[in-house]
XYZ file of C-alpha atoms in Angstrom:
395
model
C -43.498 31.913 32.755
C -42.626 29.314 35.159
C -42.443 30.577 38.957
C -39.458 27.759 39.610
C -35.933 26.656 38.460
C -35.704 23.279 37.374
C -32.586 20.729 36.294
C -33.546 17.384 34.961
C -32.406 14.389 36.794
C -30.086 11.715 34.863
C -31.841 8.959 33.410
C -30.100 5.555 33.432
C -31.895 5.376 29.913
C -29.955 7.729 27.432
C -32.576 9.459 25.622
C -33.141 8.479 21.499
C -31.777 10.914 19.309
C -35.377 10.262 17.899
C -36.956 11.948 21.073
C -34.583 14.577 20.418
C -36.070 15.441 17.430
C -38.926 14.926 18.625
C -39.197 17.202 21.879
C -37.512 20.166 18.804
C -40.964 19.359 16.469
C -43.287 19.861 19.810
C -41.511 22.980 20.542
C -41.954 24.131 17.547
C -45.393 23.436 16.964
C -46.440 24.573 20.369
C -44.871 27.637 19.640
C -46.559 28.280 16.068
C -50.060 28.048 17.839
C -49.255 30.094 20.932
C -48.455 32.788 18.198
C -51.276 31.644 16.378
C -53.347 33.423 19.042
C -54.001 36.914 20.010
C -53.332 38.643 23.417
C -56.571 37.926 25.275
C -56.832 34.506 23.562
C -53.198 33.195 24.782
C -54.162 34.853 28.782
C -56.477 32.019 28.767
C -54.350 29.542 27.122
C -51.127 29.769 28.556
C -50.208 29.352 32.617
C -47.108 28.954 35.246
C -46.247 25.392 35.298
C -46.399 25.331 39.171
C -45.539 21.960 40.259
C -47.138 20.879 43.792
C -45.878 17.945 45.712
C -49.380 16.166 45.482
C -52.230 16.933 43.343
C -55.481 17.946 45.319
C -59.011 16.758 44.562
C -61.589 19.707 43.114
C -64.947 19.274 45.268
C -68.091 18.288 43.489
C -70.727 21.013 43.709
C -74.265 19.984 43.708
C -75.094 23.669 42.931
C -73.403 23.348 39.336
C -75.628 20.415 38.501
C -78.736 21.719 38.618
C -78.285 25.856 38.219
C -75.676 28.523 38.079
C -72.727 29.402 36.426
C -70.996 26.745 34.945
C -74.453 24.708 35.004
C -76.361 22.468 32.716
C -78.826 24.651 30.471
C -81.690 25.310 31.917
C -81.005 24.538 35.368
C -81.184 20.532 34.893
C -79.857 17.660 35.878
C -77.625 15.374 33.445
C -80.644 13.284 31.029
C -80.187 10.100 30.075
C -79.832 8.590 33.444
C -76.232 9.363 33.503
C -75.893 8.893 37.336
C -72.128 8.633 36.586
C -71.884 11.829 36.711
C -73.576 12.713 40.523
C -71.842 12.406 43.919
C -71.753 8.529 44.192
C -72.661 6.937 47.520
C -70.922 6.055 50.190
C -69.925 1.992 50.052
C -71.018 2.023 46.412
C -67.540 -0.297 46.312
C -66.566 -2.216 49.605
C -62.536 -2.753 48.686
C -59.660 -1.184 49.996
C -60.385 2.585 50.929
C -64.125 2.370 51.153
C -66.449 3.855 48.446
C -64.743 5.269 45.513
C -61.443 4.646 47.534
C -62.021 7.433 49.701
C -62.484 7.468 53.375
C -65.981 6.467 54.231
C -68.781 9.610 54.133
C -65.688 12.062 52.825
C -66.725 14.402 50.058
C -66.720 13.073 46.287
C -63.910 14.545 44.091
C -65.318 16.042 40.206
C -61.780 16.407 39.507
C -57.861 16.653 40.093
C -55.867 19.828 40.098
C -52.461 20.156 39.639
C -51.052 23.850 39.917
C -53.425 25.353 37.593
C -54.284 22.433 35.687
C -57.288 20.279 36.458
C -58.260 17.533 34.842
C -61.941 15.871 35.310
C -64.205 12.357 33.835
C -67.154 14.768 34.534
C -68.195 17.617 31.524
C -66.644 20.648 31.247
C -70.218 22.231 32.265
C -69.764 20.973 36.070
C -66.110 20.612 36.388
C -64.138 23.975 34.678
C -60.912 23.005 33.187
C -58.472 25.632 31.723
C -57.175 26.304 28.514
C -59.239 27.586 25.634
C -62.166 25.362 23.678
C -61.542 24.057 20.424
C -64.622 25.841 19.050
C -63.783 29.107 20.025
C -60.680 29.038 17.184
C -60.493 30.115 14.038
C -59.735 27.702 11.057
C -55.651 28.646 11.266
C -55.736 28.500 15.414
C -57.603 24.789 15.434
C -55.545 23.813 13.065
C -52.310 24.557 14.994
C -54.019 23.008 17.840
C -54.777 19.955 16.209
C -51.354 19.558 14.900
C -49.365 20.003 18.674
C -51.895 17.504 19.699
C -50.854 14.800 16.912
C -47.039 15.324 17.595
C -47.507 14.849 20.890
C -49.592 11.444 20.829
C -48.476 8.050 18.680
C -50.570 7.688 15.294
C -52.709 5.223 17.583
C -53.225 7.918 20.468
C -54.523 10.235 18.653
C -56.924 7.769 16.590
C -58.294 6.993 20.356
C -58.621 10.739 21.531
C -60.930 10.920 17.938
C -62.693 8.304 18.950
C -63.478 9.693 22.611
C -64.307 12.691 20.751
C -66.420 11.577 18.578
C -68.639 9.650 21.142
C -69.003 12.876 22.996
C -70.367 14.385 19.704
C -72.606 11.490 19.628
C -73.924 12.519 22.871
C -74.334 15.720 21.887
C -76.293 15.181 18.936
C -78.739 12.673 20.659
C -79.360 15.560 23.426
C -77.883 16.143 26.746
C -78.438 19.244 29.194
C -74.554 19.128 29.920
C -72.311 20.594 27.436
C -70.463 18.337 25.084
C -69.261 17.984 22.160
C -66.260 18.297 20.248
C -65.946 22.176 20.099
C -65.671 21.700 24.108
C -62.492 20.162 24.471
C -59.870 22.439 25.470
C -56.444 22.899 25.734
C -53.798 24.417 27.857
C -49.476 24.705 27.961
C -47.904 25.506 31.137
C -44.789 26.806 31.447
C -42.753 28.179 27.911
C -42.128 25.264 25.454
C -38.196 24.491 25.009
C -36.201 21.937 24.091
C -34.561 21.288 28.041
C -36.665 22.577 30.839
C -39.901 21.015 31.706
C -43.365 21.821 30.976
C -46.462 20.693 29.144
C -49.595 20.489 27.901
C -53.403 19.750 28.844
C -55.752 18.224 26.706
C -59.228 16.855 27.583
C -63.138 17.540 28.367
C -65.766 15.092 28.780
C -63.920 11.703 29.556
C -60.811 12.619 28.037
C -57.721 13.994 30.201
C -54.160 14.127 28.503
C -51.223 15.562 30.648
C -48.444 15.797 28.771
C -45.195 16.960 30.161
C -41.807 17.176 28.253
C -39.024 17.527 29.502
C -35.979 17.076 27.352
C -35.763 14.302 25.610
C -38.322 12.918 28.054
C -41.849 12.707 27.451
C -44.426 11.799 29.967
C -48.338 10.996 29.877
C -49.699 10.151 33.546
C -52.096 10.782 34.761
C -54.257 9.848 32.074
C -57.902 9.945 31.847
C -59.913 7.866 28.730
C -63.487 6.993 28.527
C -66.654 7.021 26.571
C -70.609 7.786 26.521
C -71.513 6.082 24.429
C -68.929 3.270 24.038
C -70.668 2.548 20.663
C -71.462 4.772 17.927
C -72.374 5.574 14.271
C -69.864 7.919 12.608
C -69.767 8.219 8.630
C -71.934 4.959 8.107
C -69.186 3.098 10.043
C -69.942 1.897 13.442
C -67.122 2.431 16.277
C -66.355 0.774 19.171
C -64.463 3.322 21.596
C -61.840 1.570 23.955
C -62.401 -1.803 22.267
C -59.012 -3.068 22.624
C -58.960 -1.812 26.048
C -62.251 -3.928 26.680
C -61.244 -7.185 24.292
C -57.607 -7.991 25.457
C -58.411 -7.691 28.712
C -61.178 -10.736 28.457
C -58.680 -12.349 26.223
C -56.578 -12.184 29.443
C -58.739 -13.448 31.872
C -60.093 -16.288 29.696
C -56.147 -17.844 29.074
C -55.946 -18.388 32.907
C -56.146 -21.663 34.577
C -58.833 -22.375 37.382
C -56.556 -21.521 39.954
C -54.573 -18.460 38.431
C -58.403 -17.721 37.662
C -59.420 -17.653 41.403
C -56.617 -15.348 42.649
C -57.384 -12.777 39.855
C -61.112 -12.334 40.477
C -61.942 -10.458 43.580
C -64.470 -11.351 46.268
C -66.249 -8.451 46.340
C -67.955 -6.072 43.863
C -65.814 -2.582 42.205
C -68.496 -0.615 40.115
C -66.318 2.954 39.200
C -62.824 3.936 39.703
C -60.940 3.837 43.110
C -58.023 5.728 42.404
C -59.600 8.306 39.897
C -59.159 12.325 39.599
C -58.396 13.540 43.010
C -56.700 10.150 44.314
C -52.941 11.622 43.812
C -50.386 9.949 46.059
C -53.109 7.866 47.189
C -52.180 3.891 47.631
C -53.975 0.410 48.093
C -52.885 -2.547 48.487
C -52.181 -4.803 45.158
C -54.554 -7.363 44.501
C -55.357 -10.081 42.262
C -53.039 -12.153 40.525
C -49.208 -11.015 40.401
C -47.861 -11.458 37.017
C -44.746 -13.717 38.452
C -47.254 -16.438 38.112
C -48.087 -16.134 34.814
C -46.774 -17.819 31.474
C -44.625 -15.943 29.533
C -47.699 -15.440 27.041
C -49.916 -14.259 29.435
C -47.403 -11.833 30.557
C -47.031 -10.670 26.787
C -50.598 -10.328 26.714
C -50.567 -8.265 30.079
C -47.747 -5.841 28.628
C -49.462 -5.566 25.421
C -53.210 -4.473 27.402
C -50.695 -1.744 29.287
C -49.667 -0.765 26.310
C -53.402 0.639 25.103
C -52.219 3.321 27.902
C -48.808 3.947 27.656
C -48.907 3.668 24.036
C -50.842 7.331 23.703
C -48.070 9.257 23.754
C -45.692 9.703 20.565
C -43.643 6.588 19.366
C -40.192 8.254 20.855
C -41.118 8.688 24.421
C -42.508 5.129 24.555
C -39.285 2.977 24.370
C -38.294 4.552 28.151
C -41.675 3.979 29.192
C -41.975 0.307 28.213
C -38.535 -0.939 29.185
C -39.759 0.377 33.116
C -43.057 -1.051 32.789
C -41.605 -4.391 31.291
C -38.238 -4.618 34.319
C -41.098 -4.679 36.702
C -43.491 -6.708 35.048
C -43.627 -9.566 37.647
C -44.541 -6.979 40.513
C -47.378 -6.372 38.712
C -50.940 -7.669 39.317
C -54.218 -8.341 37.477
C -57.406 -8.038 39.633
C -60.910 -8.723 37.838
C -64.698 -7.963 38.808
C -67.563 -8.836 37.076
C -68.640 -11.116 34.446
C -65.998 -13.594 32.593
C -67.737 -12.616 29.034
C -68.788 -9.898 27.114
C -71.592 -9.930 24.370
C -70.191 -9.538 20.208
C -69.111 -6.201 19.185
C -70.183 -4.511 22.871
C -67.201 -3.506 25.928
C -68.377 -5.753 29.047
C -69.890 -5.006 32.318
C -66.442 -5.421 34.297
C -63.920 -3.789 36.129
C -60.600 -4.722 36.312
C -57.328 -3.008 37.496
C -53.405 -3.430 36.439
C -51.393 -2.524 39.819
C -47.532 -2.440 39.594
C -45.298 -0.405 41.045
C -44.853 1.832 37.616
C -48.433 1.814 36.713
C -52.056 1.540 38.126
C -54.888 1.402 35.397
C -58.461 0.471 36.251
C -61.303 0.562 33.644
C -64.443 0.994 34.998
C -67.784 0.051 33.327
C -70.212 2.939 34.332
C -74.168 2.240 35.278
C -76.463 4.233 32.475
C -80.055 3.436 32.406
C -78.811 0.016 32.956
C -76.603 -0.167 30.173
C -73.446 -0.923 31.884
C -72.002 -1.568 28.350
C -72.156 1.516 26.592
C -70.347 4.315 29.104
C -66.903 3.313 30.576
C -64.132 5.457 32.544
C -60.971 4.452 32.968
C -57.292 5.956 34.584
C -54.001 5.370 34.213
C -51.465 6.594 36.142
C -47.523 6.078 37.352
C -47.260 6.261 41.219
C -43.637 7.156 40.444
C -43.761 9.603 37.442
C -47.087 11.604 38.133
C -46.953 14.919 36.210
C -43.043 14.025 34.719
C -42.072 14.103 38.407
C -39.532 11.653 37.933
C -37.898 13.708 35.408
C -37.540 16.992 37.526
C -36.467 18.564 40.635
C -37.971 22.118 42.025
């Protein structure tokens, strides 16, 4: 189904036999639920993998937020004073690239598309993805579905994509006029799964955006979108705290540094939501904060191993090529902090911060809710160099 020819490049890295196997298990699995599906059902599932140079940005439209196709019910805003999710202001962060990193009075971006994938940290009500909802499947389909989805992530992954989930349920049950909820999630392949030539798969909804490409042995999972409204929930009589090791290591970062490796890592001005988000492909700005060549050889175990709540999603056998990049360039990576130094017991904190190297860019980004910075967070992760498998492919 794919419109181009592709030949993967060599990789200095010889692929595991482990990722082997692996890559043969997706295939199969994707396989058994494409088939899973009838005719009409797989039109919507299954695209071209058309592979642009650059993603573009999908346009917020204020239309779809109050009425419309594609609109909350009943022609409302969002409840809950989720203001994350309207056009934010102009100068709303005053670092490199203006507002939201994008050119100052420029139009807001509800999403990234790639080919015919698009990917989004608003709900699926304002910002249509592709692919077919989880709730629209049939017992046999879902589960299919559900088990592509856990070959393709680590056991950890997909415990974190449950927990996203699940807060999204959360939402739903406490009463939104956006859609969400589990049943909304959807997923999408592009391109025919097979053991050599590229393609992949898209997973996400409401704070949640997995692309997943394979090629080969290769397996690749940026850009990546995680988040969570609410951050804290009640599931089962157990209480869960989404992105908590995202949030925790992070402080347990910042509080190891000295005074002075303390002062180059906080920044000077205020970052309250994410600067290179959906719609910021092959977008750049300049590193910040403190580089991790001037860091103890604990901290910069403790730096790796906060990337690693990232790169870590994807199965166990793609990770090994992804961490021996991430760790060769280690000390051209930096750690830039805003906000407070603490967080309370059991709640994320109020604070951005941002990992910058030249393999990875993550921010997390504490989101403004009724004034309960705590409880909603996005965050990104991305690989300037390997957007989309790009690294592994030529067209």
């Amino acid at each position: 189904m794919c419109g181009f020819s592709f030949n993967l490049i060599r990789n200095k890295k010889k692929p595991t036999s482990s990722a082997v196997e692996q890559t043969q298990a997706i295939v199969v699995a994707a396989n058994d639920f494409l088939n899973s599906l009838n005719a009409d059902q797989r039109k919507t599932v299954q695209f071209e993998f058309l592979r642009p140079k650059v993603a573009t940005s999908t346009q917020f439209n204020m239309a779809a937020m109050g009425r419309g196709p594609g609109g909350p019910p009943n022609g409302r805003p969002p409840m809950n004073g989720d203001t994350s999710h309207r056009p934010p202001r102009d100068g709303r962060n005053q670092g490199p690239g203006g507002g939201n990193g994008r050119p100052s009075g420029g139009p807001p971006a509800s999403g990234e598309q790639y080919g015919k994938a698009v990917w989004s940290n608003f709900p699926v009500s304002i910002t249509t993805r592709p692919g077919i909802e989880m709730g629209s499947l049939n017992t046999k389909q879902r589960a299919a579905a559900t088990h592509l989805l856990q070959l393709l992530l680590s056991a950890k992954g997909y415990e974190k994509v449950q927990q996203i989930m699940g807060s999204d349920q959360a939402l739903a049950d406490a009463g939104t006029d956006f859609v969400a909820g589990k049943d909304h999630y959807l997923i999408a392949v592009f391109g025919t799964p097979n053991n050599t030539n590229p393609w992949m798969v898209e997973f996400g909804g409401h704070h949640l955006g997995l692309n997943v490409v394979i090629a080969g042995a290769h397996g690749a999972l940026t850009p990546t979108l995680t988040g969570a409204q609410p951050a804290v929930y009640t599931s089962g009589g157990k209480t869960i705290r989404v992105l908590a090791q995202e949030n925790d290591q992070a402080f347990d970062l910042l509080i190891s540094l000295n005074d002075a490796e303390r002062k180059k890592a906080v920044l000077n001005y205020h970052v309250g939501d994410l600067v290179l988000g959906p719609g910021h492909d092959g977008q750049a700005i300049v590193p910040e904060g403190l580089k991790a060549s001037e860091m103890t050889v604990k901290q910069k175990e403790m730096l790796l191993s906060l990337i690693t709540e990232w790169a870590g999603i994807i199965n166990n056998a793609y990770q090994k090529e992804r961490l021996a990049d991430l760790r060769e360039n280690l000390n051209q990576t930096y750690f830039a902090w805003s906000g407070p130094a603490t967080h309370a017991p059991g709640r994320n904190g109020t604070s951005y911060y941002r990992i910058q190297g030249p393999k990875v860019i993550i921010e997390f980004a504490p989101q403004a809710t009724m004034g309960d910075t705590d409880n909603h967070v996005h965050t990104i992760y991305r690989d300037p160099g390997n957007e989309y498998g790009s690294a592994y492919t030529t067209q």
